[in-house]
Each structure stands twice: as structure tokens, then as C-alpha cells.
Amino acid sequence: MTYTLADLPMFGELGEERLRGLAALARRRSYPAGQVLCTEGDPADQLIVLLDGRVKAGRVSAEGREVVLAVEAAPVAFDKTALLVDGPHRATRTAMTPVEVAYLPRATVLELVAGEPSVAARLLRTLAATVRDLDDRLTDATVRDVPARVATWLVRRCAGGRVPLHAGQAGLGAEIGATRVSVNRALRSFERRGMIEIGAGEVIVLDRPALARLAAI
């Protein structure tokens, strides 16, 4: 499904005329899987809005190893904080599937934030949710063992019973601060205990309450 700018939470309360004007200023592009949309450290002079597809956000460690920070699906806008403070992109974002994106000039976005209370309010809520998520991930990494972190990750994503592993077990491990081997060990343990079933590119949750108890959620 391809989304529009109106599907982005921060623009959800804009009127039709305002949205048409915004769309007229946007530069839309389609890219294949593997395309780098932005690189860590580059100036964030445009708001990049993902309209279709999935993108991974990653950084390269001092040892040259890629660390996957998140896998994001449309509709979502990248690096809103960097845009507001005139900073650089905080991660390299690479298309995992064919994607469609829209680029909005920084000046246009700042004008909207200053002149449209609904945009400013929704942006604040989005940023607050991001901070809360980062705080949860930091807490998980410092006080919980790997099985509890894996269980937490699954419980938070299993609304439909199936949890896709878009970046594989290595990507899951990168998100929670664990190795692929330790993630695999935890998943196999859950499978033996009847909590999950490991499928091709996904995990099928069979016993969510048991996972939630393990995750202490």
C-alpha cells in the first residue's frame, strides 16, 4: 500500500487545501531495495517521508560492524529532531524493499511547525514516544537478560500473532543489543517450551501470556 502525506501522523489534522499545497512542494522518488536514502552525518536539510516499503536504520561501529537500530515501515518520517535543530542525519537508512519517498524542504516543515498548532502538537507526541522507546530499550539492555529482551521484543509486536523478522535474527539482535547466536538460542528455547514457532522470516507467537510473564510486561 502506498500512503500519502495525509497518512503521516504529524500532518493528520491539516486541511485539504494545506495538504495539496504541501504535496505540490514535495519531491517524490521511487527506489529499489538496497538504495541508501540518507547517510549518517550528512546534513538533514529535507524531511524524508517513507510512503511505501520498509527501511532499516543503522550505524557503523568503530570496528566497522553495522548495527541495526530499527526497521521502519511506511508511513513514517525520518530524523525529525535533526531537522528541527539543523543537525545531521543520526543514522544511515537503507531500503529493504522497493520504496517510494517524498522529500519536503526543511524551511517548509519549520513553517508548518510554527504556523500549525496541530502539527507542532503531533510532532511533540511523536518525539516523546521516540524518547520513551529509547528509554525502554536502554532499560532492557542494562537490566534484562537476552531471553527477557527477546520476549519483550516479540510481545510488543505480536498483535496479529505473526512477527516478521525483516532483518533476520541478526537484525533483532542488533535492535536489542545482543548477538545473533544468543537471539537464536533464546528463540529455540521458547520454541521448545511451546511459546512460539520459528517460521521462514517470521516468528509465530503461540502463547503470548507466557512470553509476557517472561518479559515481565
Short mmCIF file of C-alpha atoms in Angstrom, two decimals:
data_model
loop_
_atom_site.label_atom_id
_atom_site.label_comp_id
_atom_site.label_asym_id
_atom_site.label_seq_id
_atom_site.Cartn_x
_atom_site.Cartn_y
_atom_site.Cartn_z
CA MET A 1 0.00 0.00 0.00
CA THR A 2 1.30 3.44 -0.92
CA TYR A 3 0.46 6.15 1.59
CA THR A 4 0.10 9.92 1.15
CA LEU A 5 1.33 12.81 3.26
CA ALA A 6 -2.10 12.89 4.94
CA ASP A 7 -1.36 9.42 6.40
CA LEU A 8 1.66 10.75 8.30
CA PRO A 9 0.60 11.34 11.93
CA MET A 10 2.11 14.83 12.14
CA PHE A 11 0.04 16.00 9.16
CA GLY A 12 -3.15 14.16 10.12
CA GLU A 13 -5.19 17.25 11.08
CA LEU A 14 -4.18 19.52 8.20
CA GLY A 15 -6.97 20.73 5.92
CA GLU A 16 -7.27 19.50 2.35
CA GLU A 17 -6.05 22.77 0.82
CA ARG A 18 -2.99 22.86 3.06
CA LEU A 19 -2.21 19.24 2.23
CA ARG A 20 -2.47 19.91 -1.51
CA GLY A 21 -0.02 22.78 -1.14
CA LEU A 22 2.33 20.58 0.84
CA ALA A 23 2.14 17.80 -1.74
CA ALA A 24 2.94 20.30 -4.51
CA LEU A 25 6.19 21.19 -2.73
CA ALA A 26 7.20 17.57 -2.16
CA ARG A 27 9.65 15.82 -4.47
CA ARG A 28 8.65 12.17 -4.89
CA ARG A 29 11.02 9.39 -5.85
CA SER A 30 10.94 5.60 -6.14
CA TYR A 31 13.99 3.46 -5.34
CA PRO A 32 14.87 -0.25 -5.45
CA ALA A 33 15.80 -2.36 -2.45
CA GLY A 34 19.35 -1.61 -1.32
CA GLN A 35 19.18 2.12 -2.10
CA VAL A 36 20.65 4.36 0.61
CA LEU A 37 18.19 7.17 1.36
CA CYS A 38 20.39 9.13 3.73
CA THR A 39 23.78 8.65 5.32
CA GLU A 40 24.74 9.14 8.95
CA GLY A 41 26.45 12.52 9.38
CA ASP A 42 25.03 14.13 6.23
CA PRO A 43 23.04 17.38 6.70
CA ALA A 44 19.33 16.79 7.35
CA ASP A 45 18.10 19.58 5.08
CA GLN A 46 14.93 17.77 4.00
CA LEU A 47 12.23 15.76 5.73
CA ILE A 48 12.27 12.29 4.17
CA VAL A 49 8.82 10.72 4.27
CA LEU A 50 8.54 7.00 3.54
CA LEU A 51 5.29 6.45 1.61
CA ASP A 52 5.75 2.80 0.69
CA GLY A 53 8.06 -0.04 1.69
CA ARG A 54 10.44 -0.72 4.59
CA VAL A 55 13.73 0.88 5.55
CA LYS A 56 16.40 -0.10 8.07
CA ALA A 57 18.21 2.47 10.18
CA GLY A 58 21.78 1.57 11.03
CA ARG A 59 25.13 2.86 12.19
CA VAL A 60 28.64 1.55 11.71
CA SER A 61 30.58 0.75 14.88
CA ALA A 62 34.22 1.67 15.46
CA GLU A 63 35.08 -1.91 14.41
CA GLY A 64 33.28 -1.43 11.08
CA ARG A 65 30.27 -3.57 12.04
CA GLU A 66 26.79 -2.41 11.06
CA VAL A 67 24.42 -2.02 13.99
CA VAL A 68 20.74 -2.09 13.01
CA LEU A 69 18.87 0.41 15.16
CA ALA A 70 15.39 -0.13 13.77
CA VAL A 71 13.34 -1.40 10.85
CA GLU A 72 10.70 1.15 9.86
CA ALA A 73 7.64 0.74 7.65
CA ALA A 74 5.57 3.35 5.82
CA PRO A 75 4.17 5.82 6.64
CA VAL A 76 6.98 7.41 8.65
CA ALA A 77 9.20 10.49 8.51
CA PHE A 78 12.90 10.24 9.29
CA ASP A 79 15.13 12.35 11.57
CA LYS A 80 12.59 14.96 12.61
CA THR A 81 14.78 16.01 15.54
CA ALA A 82 17.81 16.62 13.30
CA LEU A 83 15.64 18.73 11.00
CA LEU A 84 14.39 20.90 13.88
CA VAL A 85 17.86 21.61 15.29
CA ASP A 86 19.64 21.85 11.93
CA GLY A 87 21.73 18.78 12.69
CA PRO A 88 22.99 15.80 10.69
CA HIS A 89 21.22 12.53 10.00
CA ARG A 90 21.71 10.26 13.01
CA ALA A 91 21.68 7.00 11.07
CA THR A 92 22.11 5.58 7.58
CA ARG A 93 18.75 4.48 6.20
CA THR A 94 18.69 1.81 3.51
CA ALA A 95 15.68 0.49 1.60
CA MET A 96 14.94 -3.14 2.46
CA THR A 97 12.22 -3.33 -0.20
CA PRO A 98 11.34 -1.16 -3.19
CA VAL A 99 10.30 2.16 -1.65
CA GLU A 100 8.56 5.38 -2.51
CA VAL A 101 9.61 8.52 -0.65
CA ALA A 102 8.73 12.19 -0.59
CA TYR A 103 11.23 14.94 0.21
CA LEU A 104 9.98 18.11 1.91
CA PRO A 105 12.30 21.14 2.24
CA ARG A 106 13.34 21.96 5.79
CA ALA A 107 12.01 25.52 5.53
CA THR A 108 8.55 24.21 4.61
CA VAL A 109 8.45 21.86 7.59
CA LEU A 110 9.62 24.53 10.03
CA GLU A 111 6.98 26.91 8.70
CA LEU A 112 4.32 24.27 9.31
CA VAL A 113 5.53 23.62 12.86
CA ALA A 114 5.50 27.35 13.62
CA GLY A 115 2.13 28.10 11.99
CA GLU A 116 0.04 24.97 12.55
CA PRO A 117 -0.59 24.07 16.24
CA SER A 118 -1.84 20.60 15.28
CA VAL A 119 1.45 19.80 13.51
CA ALA A 120 3.51 21.05 16.47
CA ALA A 121 1.40 19.07 18.97
CA ARG A 122 1.54 15.85 16.97
CA LEU A 123 5.27 16.26 16.39
CA LEU A 124 5.84 16.65 20.13
CA ARG A 125 3.86 13.47 20.82
CA THR A 126 5.89 11.60 18.20
CA LEU A 127 9.19 12.79 19.67
CA ALA A 128 8.02 11.92 23.20
CA ALA A 129 7.14 8.39 22.05
CA THR A 130 10.59 8.08 20.46
CA VAL A 131 12.29 9.13 23.70
CA ARG A 132 10.16 6.65 25.66
CA ASP A 133 11.07 3.86 23.25
CA LEU A 134 14.78 4.65 23.56
CA ASP A 135 14.46 4.71 27.34
CA ASP A 136 12.74 1.31 27.28
CA ARG A 137 15.46 -0.12 25.04
CA LEU A 138 18.20 1.24 27.31
CA THR A 139 16.49 -0.26 30.35
CA ASP A 140 16.11 -3.59 28.57
CA ALA A 141 19.78 -3.65 27.60
CA THR A 142 21.02 -2.87 31.10
CA VAL A 143 18.74 -4.82 33.45
CA ARG A 144 17.31 -7.75 31.45
CA ASP A 145 18.97 -10.86 30.10
CA VAL A 146 18.73 -11.78 26.42
CA PRO A 147 15.71 -14.15 26.71
CA ALA A 148 13.73 -11.45 28.52
CA ARG A 149 14.72 -8.88 25.90
CA VAL A 150 13.71 -11.19 23.05
CA ALA A 151 10.41 -11.95 24.77
CA THR A 152 9.77 -8.22 25.25
CA TRP A 153 10.52 -7.52 21.59
CA LEU A 154 8.09 -10.23 20.49
CA VAL A 155 5.29 -9.24 22.86
CA ARG A 156 5.39 -5.64 21.68
CA ARG A 157 4.97 -6.70 18.05
CA CYS A 158 2.69 -9.74 18.11
CA ALA A 159 -0.75 -8.13 17.81
CA GLY A 160 -1.57 -10.37 14.86
CA GLY A 161 0.22 -13.46 16.15
CA ARG A 162 2.93 -13.31 13.50
CA VAL A 163 6.06 -11.21 13.96
CA PRO A 164 8.11 -10.67 10.79
CA LEU A 165 11.91 -10.69 11.11
CA HIS A 166 12.60 -8.21 8.34
CA ALA A 167 16.31 -8.02 9.17
CA GLY A 168 16.59 -11.62 10.36
CA GLN A 169 17.73 -12.77 13.78
CA ALA A 170 20.88 -10.68 13.43
CA GLY A 171 18.71 -7.58 12.96
CA LEU A 172 16.62 -8.45 16.01
CA GLY A 173 19.83 -8.88 17.99
CA ALA A 174 21.16 -5.52 16.83
CA GLU A 175 17.95 -3.81 17.94
CA ILE A 176 18.09 -5.26 21.46
CA GLY A 177 21.86 -5.25 21.92
CA ALA A 178 22.53 -8.98 21.59
CA THR A 179 24.34 -11.33 19.22
CA ARG A 180 22.54 -13.40 16.59
CA VAL A 181 23.71 -16.57 18.37
CA SER A 182 22.19 -15.53 21.71
CA VAL A 183 18.94 -14.48 19.99
CA ASN A 184 18.75 -17.84 18.21
CA ARG A 185 19.36 -19.65 21.49
CA ALA A 186 16.51 -17.75 23.16
CA LEU A 187 14.12 -18.35 20.26
CA ARG A 188 14.88 -22.07 20.19
CA SER A 189 14.26 -22.25 23.93
CA PHE A 190 10.88 -20.52 23.51
CA GLU A 191 10.01 -22.93 20.68
CA ARG A 192 10.83 -25.99 22.76
CA ARG A 193 8.56 -24.65 25.52
CA GLY A 194 5.66 -24.19 23.11
CA MET A 195 5.61 -20.38 23.27
CA ILE A 196 6.46 -19.75 19.62
CA GLU A 197 7.07 -21.38 16.29
CA ILE A 198 10.01 -20.21 14.18
CA GLY A 199 8.96 -19.80 10.55
CA ALA A 200 10.64 -18.58 7.39
CA GLY A 201 11.43 -14.93 8.10
CA GLU A 202 8.96 -14.71 10.96
CA VAL A 203 8.09 -15.86 14.45
CA ILE A 204 4.59 -17.17 15.16
CA VAL A 205 3.56 -16.44 18.73
CA LEU A 206 1.58 -19.36 20.22
CA ASP A 207 1.50 -18.39 23.90
CA ARG A 208 1.60 -14.62 24.37
CA PRO A 209 0.79 -14.71 28.13
CA ALA A 210 3.79 -16.97 28.77
CA LEU A 211 6.05 -14.64 26.79
CA ALA A 212 4.65 -11.63 28.65
CA ARG A 213 5.42 -13.27 32.00
CA LEU A 214 8.96 -13.93 30.87
CA ALA A 215 9.27 -10.34 29.66
CA ALA A 216 7.75 -9.04 32.93
CA ILE A 217 5.40 -6.76 30.97
#
